Coordinates of N, CA and C in Angstrom, one line a residue:
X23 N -8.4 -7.5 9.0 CA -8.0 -7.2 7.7 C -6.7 -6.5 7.8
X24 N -5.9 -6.7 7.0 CA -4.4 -6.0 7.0 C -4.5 -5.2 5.9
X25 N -3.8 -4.2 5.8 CA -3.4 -3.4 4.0 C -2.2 -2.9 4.5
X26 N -1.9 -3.3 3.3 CA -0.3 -3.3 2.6 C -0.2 -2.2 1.7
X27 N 0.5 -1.1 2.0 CA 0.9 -0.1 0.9 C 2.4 -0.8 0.5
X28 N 2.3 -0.4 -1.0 CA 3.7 -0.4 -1.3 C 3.5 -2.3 -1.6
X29 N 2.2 -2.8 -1.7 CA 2.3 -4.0 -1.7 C 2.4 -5.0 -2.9
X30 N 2.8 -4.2 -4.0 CA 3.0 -4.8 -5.4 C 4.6 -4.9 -6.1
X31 N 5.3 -3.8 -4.8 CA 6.7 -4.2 -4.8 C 7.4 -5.7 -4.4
X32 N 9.0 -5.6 -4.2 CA 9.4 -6.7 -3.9 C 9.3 -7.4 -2.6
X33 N 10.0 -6.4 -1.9 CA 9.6 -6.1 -0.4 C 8.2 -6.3 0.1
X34 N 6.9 -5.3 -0.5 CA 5.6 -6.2 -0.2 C 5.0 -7.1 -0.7
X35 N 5.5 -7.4 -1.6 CA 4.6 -9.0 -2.2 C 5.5 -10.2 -1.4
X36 N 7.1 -9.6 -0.5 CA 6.9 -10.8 0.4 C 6.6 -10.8 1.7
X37 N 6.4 -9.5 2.0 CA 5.4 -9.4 3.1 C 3.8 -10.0 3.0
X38 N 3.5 -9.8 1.9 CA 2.2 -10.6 1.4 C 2.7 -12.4 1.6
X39 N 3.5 -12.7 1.1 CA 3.4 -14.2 1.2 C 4.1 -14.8 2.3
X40 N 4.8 -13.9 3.4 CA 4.6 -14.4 5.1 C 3.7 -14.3 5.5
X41 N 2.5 -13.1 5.5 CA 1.0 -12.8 5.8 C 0.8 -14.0 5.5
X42 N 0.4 -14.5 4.5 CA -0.6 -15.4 3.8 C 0.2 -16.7 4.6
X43 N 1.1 -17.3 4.6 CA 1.8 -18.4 5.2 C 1.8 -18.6 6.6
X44 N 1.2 -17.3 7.3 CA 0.5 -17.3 8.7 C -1.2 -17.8 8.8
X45 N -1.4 -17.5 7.7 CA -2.9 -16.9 7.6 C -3.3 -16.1 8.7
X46 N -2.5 -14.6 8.5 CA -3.3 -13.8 9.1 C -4.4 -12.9 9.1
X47 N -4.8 -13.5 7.8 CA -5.9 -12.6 7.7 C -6.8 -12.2 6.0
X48 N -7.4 -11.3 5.8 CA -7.3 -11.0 4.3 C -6.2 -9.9 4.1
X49 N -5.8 -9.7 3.1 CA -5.1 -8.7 2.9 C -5.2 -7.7 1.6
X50 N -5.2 -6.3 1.7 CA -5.7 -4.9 0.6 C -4.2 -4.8 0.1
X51 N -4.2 -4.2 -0.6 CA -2.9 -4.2 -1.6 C -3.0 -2.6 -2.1
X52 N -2.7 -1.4 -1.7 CA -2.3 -0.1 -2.4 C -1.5 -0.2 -2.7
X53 N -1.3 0.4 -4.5 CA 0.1 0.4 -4.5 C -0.4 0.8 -6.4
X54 N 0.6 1.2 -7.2 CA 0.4 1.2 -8.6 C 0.9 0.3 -9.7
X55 N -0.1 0.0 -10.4 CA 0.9 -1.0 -11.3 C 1.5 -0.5 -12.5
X56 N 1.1 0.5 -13.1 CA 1.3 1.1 -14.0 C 1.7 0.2 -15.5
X57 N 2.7 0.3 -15.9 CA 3.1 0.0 -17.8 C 4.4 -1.6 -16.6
X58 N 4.2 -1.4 -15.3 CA 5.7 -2.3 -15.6 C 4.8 -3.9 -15.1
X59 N 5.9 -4.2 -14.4 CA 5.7 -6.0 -14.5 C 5.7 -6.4 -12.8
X60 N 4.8 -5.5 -12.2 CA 5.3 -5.6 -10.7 C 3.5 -6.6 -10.3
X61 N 2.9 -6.4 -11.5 CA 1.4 -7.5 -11.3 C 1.8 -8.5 -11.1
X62 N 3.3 -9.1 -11.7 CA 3.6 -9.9 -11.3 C 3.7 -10.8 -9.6
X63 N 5.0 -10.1 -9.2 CA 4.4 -10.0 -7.5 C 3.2 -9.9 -7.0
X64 N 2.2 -10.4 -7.5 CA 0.9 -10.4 -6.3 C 0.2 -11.0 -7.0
X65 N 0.2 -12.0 -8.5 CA -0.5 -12.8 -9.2 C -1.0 -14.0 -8.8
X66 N 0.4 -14.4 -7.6 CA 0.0 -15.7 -7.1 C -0.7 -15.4 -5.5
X67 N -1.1 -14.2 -5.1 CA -1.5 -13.9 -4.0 C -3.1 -13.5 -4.0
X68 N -3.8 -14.3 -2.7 CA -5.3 -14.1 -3.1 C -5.5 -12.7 -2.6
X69 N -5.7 -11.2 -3.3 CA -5.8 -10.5 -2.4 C -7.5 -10.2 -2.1
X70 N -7.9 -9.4 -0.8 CA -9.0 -9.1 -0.4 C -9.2 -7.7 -1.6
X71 N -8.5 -7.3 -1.5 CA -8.7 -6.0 -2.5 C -7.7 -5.4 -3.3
X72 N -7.4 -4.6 -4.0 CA -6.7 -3.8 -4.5 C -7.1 -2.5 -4.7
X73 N -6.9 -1.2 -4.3 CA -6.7 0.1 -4.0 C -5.5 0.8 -4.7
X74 N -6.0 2.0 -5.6 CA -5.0 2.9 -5.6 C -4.5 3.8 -4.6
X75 N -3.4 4.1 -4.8 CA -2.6 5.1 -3.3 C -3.7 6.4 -3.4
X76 N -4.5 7.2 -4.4 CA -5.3 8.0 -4.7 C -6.4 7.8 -4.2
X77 N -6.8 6.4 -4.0 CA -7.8 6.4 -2.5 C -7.8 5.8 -1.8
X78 N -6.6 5.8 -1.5 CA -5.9 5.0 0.1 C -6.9 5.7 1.4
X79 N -6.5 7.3 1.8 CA -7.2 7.8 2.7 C -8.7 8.0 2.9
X80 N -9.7 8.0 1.7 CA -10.9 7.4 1.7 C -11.2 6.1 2.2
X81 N -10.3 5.2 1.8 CA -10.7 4.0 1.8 C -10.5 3.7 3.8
X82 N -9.3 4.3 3.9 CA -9.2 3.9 5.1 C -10.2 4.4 6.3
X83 N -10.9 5.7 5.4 CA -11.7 6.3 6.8 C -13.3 5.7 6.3
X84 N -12.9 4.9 5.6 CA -14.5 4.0 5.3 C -14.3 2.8 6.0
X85 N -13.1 1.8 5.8 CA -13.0 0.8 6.2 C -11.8 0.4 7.4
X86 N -11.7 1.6 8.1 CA -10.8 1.6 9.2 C -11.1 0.8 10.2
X87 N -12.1 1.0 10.6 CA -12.6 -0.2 11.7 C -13.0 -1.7 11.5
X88 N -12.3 -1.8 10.2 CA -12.2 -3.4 9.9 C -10.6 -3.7 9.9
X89 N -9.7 -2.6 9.5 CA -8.3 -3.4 9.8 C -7.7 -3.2 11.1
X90 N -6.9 -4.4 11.1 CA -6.1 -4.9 12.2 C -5.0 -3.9 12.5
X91 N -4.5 -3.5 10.9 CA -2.9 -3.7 10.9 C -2.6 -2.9 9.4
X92 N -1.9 -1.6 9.7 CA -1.4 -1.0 8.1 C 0.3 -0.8 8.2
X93 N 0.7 -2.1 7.1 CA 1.9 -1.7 6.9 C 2.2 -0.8 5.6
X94 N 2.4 0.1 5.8 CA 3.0 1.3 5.2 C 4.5 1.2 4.5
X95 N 4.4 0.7 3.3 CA 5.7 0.9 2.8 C 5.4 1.8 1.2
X96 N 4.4 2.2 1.3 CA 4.1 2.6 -0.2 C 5.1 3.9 -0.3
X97 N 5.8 4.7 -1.3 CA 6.3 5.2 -1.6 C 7.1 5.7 -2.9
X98 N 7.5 7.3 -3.4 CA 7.9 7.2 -4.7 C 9.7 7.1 -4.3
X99 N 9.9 5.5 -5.1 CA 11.0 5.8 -4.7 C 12.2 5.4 -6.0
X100 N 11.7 6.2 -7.0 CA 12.9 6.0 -7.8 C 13.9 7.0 -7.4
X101 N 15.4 6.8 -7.5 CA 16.3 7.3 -6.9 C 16.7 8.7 -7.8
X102 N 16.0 8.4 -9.6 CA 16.0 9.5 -10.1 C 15.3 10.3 -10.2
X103 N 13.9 10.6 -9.6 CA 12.8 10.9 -9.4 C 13.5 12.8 -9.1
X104 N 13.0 13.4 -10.4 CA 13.7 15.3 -9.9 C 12.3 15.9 -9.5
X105 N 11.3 15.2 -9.4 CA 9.9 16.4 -8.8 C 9.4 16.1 -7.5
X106 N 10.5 16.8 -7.0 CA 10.4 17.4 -5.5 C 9.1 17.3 -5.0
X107 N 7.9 18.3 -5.5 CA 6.7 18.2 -4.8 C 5.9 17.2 -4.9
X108 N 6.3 15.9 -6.1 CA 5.8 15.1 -6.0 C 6.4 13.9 -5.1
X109 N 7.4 13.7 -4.6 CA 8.2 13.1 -3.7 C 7.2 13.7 -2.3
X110 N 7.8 15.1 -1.8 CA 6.5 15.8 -0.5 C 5.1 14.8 -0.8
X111 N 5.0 15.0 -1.5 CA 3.4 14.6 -1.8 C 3.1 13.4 -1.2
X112 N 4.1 12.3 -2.3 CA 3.5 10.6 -1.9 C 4.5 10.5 -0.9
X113 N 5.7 11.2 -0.6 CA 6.3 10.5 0.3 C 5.9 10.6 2.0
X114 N 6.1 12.0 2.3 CA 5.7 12.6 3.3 C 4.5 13.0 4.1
X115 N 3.5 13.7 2.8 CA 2.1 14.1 3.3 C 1.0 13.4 3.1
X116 N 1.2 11.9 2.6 CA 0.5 10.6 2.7 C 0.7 10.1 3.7
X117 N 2.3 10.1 3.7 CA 2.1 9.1 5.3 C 2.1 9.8 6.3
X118 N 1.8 11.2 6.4 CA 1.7 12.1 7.5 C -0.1 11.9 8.2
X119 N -0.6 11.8 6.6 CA -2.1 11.8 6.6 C -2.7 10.3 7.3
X120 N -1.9 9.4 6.5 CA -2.2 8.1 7.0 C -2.0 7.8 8.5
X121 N -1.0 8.3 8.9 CA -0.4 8.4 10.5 C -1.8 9.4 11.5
X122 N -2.5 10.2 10.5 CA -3.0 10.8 11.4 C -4.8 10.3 11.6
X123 N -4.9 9.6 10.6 CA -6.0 8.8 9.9 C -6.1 7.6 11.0
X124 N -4.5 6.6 11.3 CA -4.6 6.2 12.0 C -4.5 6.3 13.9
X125 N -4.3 7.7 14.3 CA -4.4 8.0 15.7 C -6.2 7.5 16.2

């Protein structure tokens, strides 16, 4: 099984449809959809699951030993984004956690 953070963006919903055009596998989808149009990107993709980033590291220490493979692109990345400790938060000490999740 693969999961994809960040997989409802543009970048991972085409990471999602090279995955899929290998068939490599199933693939989990973290990532938020919120009010915009990014459901888009992954409407035509069969996914195994969909996960919020809020229980990404549950999920992974439940179902770690079924994936293959975490690509990690999830992130806050609006360029206007002024709360700092929310940037540390999803940017840094998620994928610090994830990195350590996966050792």
């Amino acid at each position: 099984m693969i999961l994809v953070t960040g997989g409802a963006g543009f970048i991972g919903s085409c990471l999602i449809a090279g995955l899929e055009a290998r068939q490599a596998g199933p693939v989990v989808v973290c990532d938020i959809l919120g009010n915009t149009e990014k459901w888009r990107n992954l409407a035509r993709h069969e996914l195994a699951d969909f996960i919020p980033p809020h229980s990404l590291l549950d999920y992974v220490r439940k179902n770690g030993k079924n994936l293959d493979v975490i690509f990690h692109m999830g992130a806050s990345s609006s360029t206007t984004e002024v709360d700092a400790d929310l940037i540390i938060e999803s940017n840094f000490k998620l994928s610090l956690e994830l990195w350590n999740l996966c050792l």
